[in-house]
PDB file of C-alpha atoms in Angstrom:
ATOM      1  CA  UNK A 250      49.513  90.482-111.891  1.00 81.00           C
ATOM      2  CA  UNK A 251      46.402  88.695-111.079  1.00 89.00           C
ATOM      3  CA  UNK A 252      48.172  87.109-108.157  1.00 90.00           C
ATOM      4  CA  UNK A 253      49.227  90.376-106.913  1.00 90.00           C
ATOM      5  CA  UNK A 254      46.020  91.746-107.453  1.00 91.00           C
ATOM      6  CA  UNK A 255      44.792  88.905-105.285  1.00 92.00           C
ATOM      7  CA  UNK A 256      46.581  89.446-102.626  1.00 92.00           C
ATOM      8  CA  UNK A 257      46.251  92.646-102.672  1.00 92.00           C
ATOM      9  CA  UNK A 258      42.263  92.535-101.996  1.00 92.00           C
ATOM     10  CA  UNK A 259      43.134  89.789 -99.729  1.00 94.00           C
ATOM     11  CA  UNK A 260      45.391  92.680 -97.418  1.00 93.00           C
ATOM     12  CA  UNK A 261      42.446  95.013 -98.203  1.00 94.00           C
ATOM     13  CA  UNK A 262      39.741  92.746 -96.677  1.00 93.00           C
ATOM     14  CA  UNK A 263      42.031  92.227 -93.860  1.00 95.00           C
ATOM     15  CA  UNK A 264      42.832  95.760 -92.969  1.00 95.00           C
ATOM     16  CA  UNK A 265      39.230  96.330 -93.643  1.00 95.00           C
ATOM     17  CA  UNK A 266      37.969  93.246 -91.214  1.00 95.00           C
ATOM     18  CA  UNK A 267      40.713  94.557 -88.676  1.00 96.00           C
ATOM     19  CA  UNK A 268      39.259  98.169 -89.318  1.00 96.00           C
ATOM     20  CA  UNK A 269      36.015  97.384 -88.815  1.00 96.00           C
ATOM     21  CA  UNK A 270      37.164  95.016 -85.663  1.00 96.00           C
ATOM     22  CA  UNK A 271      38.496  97.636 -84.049  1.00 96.00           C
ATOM     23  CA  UNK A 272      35.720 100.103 -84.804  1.00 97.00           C
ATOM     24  CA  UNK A 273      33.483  97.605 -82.955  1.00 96.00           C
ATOM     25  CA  UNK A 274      35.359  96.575 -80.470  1.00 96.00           C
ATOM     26  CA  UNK A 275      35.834 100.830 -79.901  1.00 97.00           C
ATOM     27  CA  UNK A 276      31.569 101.034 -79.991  1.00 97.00           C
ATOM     28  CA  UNK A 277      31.652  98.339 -77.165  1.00 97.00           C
ATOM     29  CA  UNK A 278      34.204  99.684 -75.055  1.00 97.00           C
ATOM     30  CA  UNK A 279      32.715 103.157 -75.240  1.00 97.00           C
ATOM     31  CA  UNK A 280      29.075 101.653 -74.579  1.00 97.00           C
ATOM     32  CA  UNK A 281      30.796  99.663 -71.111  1.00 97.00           C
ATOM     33  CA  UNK A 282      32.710 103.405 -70.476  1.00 97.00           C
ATOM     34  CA  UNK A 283      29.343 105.153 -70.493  1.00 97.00           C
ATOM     35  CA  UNK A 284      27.389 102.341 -68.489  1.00 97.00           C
ATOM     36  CA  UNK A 285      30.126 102.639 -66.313  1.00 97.00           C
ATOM     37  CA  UNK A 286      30.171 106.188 -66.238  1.00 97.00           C
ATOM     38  CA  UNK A 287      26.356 106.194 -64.975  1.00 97.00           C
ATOM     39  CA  UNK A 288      26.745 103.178 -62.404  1.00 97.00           C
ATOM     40  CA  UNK A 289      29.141 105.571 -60.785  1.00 97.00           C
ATOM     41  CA  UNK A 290      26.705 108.140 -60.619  1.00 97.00           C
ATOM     42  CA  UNK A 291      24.421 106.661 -59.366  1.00 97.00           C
ATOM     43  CA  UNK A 292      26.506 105.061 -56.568  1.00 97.00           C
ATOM     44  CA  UNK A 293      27.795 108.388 -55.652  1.00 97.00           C
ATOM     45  CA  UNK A 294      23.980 109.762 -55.147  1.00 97.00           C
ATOM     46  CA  UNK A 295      23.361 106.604 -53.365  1.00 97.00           C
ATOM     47  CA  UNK A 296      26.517 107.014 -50.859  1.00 97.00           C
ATOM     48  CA  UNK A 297      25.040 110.744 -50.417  1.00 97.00           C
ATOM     49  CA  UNK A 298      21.538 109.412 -49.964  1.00 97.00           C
ATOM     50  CA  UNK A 299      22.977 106.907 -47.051  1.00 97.00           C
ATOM     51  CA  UNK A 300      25.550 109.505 -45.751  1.00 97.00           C
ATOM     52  CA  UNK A 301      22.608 111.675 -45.354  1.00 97.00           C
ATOM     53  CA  UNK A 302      20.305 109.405 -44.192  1.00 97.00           C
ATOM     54  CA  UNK A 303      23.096 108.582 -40.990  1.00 97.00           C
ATOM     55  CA  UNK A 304      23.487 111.965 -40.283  1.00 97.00           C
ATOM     56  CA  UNK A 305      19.796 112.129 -39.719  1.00 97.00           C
ATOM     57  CA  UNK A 306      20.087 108.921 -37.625  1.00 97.00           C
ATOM     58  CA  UNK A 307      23.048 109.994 -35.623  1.00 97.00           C
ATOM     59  CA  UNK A 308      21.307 113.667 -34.664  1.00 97.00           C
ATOM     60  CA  UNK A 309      18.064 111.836 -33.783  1.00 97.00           C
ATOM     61  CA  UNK A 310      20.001 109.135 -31.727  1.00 95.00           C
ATOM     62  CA  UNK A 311      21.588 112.338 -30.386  1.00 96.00           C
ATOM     63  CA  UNK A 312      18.189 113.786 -29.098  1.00 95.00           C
ATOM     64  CA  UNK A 313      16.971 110.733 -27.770  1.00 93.00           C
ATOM     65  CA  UNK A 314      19.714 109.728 -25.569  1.00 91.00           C
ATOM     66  CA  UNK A 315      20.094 113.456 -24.548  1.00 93.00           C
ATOM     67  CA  UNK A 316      16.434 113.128 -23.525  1.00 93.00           C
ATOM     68  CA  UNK A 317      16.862 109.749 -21.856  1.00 90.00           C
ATOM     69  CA  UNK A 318      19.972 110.829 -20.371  1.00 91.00           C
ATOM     70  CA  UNK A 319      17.646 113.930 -18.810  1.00 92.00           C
ATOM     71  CA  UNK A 320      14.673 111.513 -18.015  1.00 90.00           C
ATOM     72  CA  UNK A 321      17.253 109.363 -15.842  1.00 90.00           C
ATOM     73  CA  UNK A 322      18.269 112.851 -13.892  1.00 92.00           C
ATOM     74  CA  UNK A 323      14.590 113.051 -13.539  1.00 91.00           C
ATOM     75  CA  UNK A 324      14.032 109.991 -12.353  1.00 90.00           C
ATOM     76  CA  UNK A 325      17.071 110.178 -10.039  1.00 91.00           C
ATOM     77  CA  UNK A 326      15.351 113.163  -8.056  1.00 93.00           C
ATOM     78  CA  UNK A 327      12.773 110.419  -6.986  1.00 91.00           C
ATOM     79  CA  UNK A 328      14.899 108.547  -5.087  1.00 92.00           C
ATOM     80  CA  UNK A 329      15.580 108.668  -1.444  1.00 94.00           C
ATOM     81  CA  UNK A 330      18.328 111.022  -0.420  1.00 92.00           C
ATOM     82  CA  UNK A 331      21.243 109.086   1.531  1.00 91.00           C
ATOM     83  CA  UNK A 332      20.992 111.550   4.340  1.00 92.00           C
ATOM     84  CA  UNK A 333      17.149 110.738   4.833  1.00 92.00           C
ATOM     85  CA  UNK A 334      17.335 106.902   4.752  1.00 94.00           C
ATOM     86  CA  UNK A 335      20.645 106.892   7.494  1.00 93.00           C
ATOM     87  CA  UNK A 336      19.064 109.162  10.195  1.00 93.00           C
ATOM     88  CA  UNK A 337      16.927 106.469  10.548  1.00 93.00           C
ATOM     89  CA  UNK A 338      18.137 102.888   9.485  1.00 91.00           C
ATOM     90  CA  UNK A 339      21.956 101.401   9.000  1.00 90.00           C
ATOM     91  CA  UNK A 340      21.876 100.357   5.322  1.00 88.00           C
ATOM     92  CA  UNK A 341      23.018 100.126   1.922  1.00 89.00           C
ATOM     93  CA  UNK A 342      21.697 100.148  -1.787  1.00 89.00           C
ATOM     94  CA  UNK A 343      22.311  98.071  -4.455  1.00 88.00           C
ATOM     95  CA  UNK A 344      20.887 100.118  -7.693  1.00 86.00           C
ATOM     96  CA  UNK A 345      22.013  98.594 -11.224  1.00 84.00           C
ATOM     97  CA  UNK A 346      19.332  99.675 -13.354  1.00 82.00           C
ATOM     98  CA  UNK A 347      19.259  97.475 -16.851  1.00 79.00           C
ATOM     99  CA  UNK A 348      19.009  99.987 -19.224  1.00 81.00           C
ATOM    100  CA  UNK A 349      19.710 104.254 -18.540  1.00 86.00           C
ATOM    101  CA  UNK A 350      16.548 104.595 -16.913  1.00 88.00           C
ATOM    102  CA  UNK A 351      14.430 101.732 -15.412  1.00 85.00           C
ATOM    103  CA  UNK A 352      11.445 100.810 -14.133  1.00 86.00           C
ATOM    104  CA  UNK A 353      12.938  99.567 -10.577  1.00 89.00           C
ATOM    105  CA  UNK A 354      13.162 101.809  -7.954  1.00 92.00           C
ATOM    106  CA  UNK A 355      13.884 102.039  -4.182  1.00 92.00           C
ATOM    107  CA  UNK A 356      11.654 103.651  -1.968  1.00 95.00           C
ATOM    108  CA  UNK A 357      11.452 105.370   1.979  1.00 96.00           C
ATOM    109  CA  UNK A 358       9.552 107.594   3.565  1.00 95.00           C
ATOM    110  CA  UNK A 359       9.778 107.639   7.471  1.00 92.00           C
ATOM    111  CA  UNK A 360       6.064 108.302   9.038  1.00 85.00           C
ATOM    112  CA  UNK A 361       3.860 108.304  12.062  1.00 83.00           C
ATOM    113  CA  UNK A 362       6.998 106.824  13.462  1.00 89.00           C
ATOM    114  CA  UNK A 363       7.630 103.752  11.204  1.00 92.00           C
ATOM    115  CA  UNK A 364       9.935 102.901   8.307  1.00 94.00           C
ATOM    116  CA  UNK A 365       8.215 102.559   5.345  1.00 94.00           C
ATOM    117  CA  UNK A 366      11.234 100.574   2.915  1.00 94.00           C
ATOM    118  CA  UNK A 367       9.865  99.608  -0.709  1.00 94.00           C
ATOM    119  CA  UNK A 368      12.392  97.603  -3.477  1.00 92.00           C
ATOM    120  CA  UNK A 369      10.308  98.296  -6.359  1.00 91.00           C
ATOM    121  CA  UNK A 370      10.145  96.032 -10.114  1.00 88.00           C
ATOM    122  CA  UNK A 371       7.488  97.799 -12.076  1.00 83.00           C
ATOM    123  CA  UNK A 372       6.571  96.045 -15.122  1.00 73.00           C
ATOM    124  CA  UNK A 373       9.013  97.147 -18.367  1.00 71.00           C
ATOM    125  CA  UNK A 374      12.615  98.301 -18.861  1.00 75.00           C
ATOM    126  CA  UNK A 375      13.690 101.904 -20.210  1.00 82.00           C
ATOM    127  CA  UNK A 376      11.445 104.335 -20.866  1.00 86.00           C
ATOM    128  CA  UNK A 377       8.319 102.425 -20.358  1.00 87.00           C
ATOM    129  CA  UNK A 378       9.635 101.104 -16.996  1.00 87.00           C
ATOM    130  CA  UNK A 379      10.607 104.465 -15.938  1.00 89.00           C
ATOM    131  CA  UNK A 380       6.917 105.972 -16.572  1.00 90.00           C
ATOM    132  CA  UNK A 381       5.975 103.116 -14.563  1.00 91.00           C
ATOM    133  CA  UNK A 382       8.227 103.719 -11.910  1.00 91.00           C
ATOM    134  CA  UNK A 383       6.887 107.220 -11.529  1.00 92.00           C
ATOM    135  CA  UNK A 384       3.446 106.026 -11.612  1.00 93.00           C
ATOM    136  CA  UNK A 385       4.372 103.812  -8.698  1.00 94.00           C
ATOM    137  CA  UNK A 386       6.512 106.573  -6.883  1.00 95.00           C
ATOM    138  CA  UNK A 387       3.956 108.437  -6.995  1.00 96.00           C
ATOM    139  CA  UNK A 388       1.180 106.383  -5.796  1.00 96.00           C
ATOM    140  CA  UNK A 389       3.296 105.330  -2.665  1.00 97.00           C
ATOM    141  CA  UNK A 390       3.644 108.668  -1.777  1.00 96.00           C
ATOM    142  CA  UNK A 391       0.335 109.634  -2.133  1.00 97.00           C
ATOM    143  CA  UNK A 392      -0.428 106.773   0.213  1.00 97.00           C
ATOM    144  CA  UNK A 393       1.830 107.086   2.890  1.00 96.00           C
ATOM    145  CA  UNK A 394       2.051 110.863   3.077  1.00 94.00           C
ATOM    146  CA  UNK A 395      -1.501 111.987   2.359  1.00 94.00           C
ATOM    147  CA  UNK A 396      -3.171 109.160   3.168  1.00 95.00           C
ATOM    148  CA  UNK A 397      -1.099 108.027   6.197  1.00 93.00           C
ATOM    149  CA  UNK A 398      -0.921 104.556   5.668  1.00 94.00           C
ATOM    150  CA  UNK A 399       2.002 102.479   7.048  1.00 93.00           C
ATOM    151  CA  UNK A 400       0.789  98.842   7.250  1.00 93.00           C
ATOM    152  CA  UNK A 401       2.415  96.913   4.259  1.00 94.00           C
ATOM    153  CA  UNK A 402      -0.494  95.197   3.318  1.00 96.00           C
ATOM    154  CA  UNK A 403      -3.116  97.925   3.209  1.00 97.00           C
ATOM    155  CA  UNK A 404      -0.222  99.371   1.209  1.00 96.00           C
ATOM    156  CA  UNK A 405       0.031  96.978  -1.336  1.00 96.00           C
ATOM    157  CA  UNK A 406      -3.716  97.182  -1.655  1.00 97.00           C
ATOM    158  CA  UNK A 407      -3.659 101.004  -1.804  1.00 97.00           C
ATOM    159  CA  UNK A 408      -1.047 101.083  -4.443  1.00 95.00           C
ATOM    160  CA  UNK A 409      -2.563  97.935  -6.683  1.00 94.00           C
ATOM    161  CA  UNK A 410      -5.983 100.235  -6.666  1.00 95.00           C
ATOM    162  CA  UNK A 411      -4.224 103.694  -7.457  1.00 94.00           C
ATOM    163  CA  UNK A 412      -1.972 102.202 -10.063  1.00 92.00           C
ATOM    164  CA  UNK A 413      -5.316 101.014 -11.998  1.00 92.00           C
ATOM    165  CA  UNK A 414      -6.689 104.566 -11.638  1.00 92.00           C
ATOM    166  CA  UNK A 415      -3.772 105.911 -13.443  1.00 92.00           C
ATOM    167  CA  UNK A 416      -3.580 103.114 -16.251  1.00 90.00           C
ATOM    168  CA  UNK A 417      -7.841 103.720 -16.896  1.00 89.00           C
ATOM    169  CA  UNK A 418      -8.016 100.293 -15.631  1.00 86.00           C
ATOM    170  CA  UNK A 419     -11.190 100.498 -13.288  1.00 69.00           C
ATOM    171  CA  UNK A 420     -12.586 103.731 -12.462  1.00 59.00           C
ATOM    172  CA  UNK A 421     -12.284 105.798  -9.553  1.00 54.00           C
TER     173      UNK A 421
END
């Protein structure tokens, strides 16, 4: 009896230990379930966040290669027609900008009866090259055609002055 007894307590504390095993192992499994539960959340709201964030990327990558792509039509006006440069000269052009727009350009004008042919590297690349390229374009013209000057030095001269007018880098 007492040996029955005994091992009955003994199967009692065992079921019990299991029991109570189980129950914790059950408290830790839901604990890692709800920790889990929340790391997913989160990650979703982060994936959102970043899925959002490259949609805002993408459409403002949109705008500015739309707008670049429009500056380089802009900046493609500026350059001699075909037709102009071959009523007076035999030639060719070699024009591999480095980046959509640029800040080389060719130039001719034909005045007072001379050529006036121009390869032109202004300082920069892209967008900053291009202003500087219609900075330039513009000075030349303003020196050839209003001012009349043909001469390459006086030219150079001309255009080294105006270009510091338009940068504020010595006054007028």
């Amino acid at each position: 009896v007492e040996a029955e007894k005994r091992r009955q307590q003994i199967v009692i504390y065992s079921i019990s230990g299991f029991l109570l095993l189980v129950v914790g192992f059950s408290y830790l499994v839901y604990n890692r379930y709800k920790l889990i539960s929340k790391q997913k959340q989160i990650i979703e709201i982060q994936k959102q966040l970043v899925e959002d964030q490259k949609q805002v990327v993408e459409h403002k990558n949109a705008e500015i290669t739309q707008s670049i792509n429009y500056a380089l039509r802009i900046q493609q006006a500026i350059l001699p027609r075909s037709e102009e440069i071959a009523q007076h000269l035999e030639y060719f052009v070699l024009y591999k900008p480095k980046d959509i727009v640029s800040g080389d350009f060719y130039y001719f004008k034909h005045a007072n009866n001379t050529s006036i042919i121009a390869a032109v590297d202004c300082t920069g690349h892209g967008v900053p090259g291009a202003f500087m390229s219609m900075v330039g374009h513009d000075a030349l013209n303003k020196i050839v055609l209003m001012k009349g000057i043909t001469s390459p030095g006086p030219i150079l001269d001309n255009l080294n002055q105006e270009v510091r007018i338009t940068l504020k880098q010595q006054e007028h």
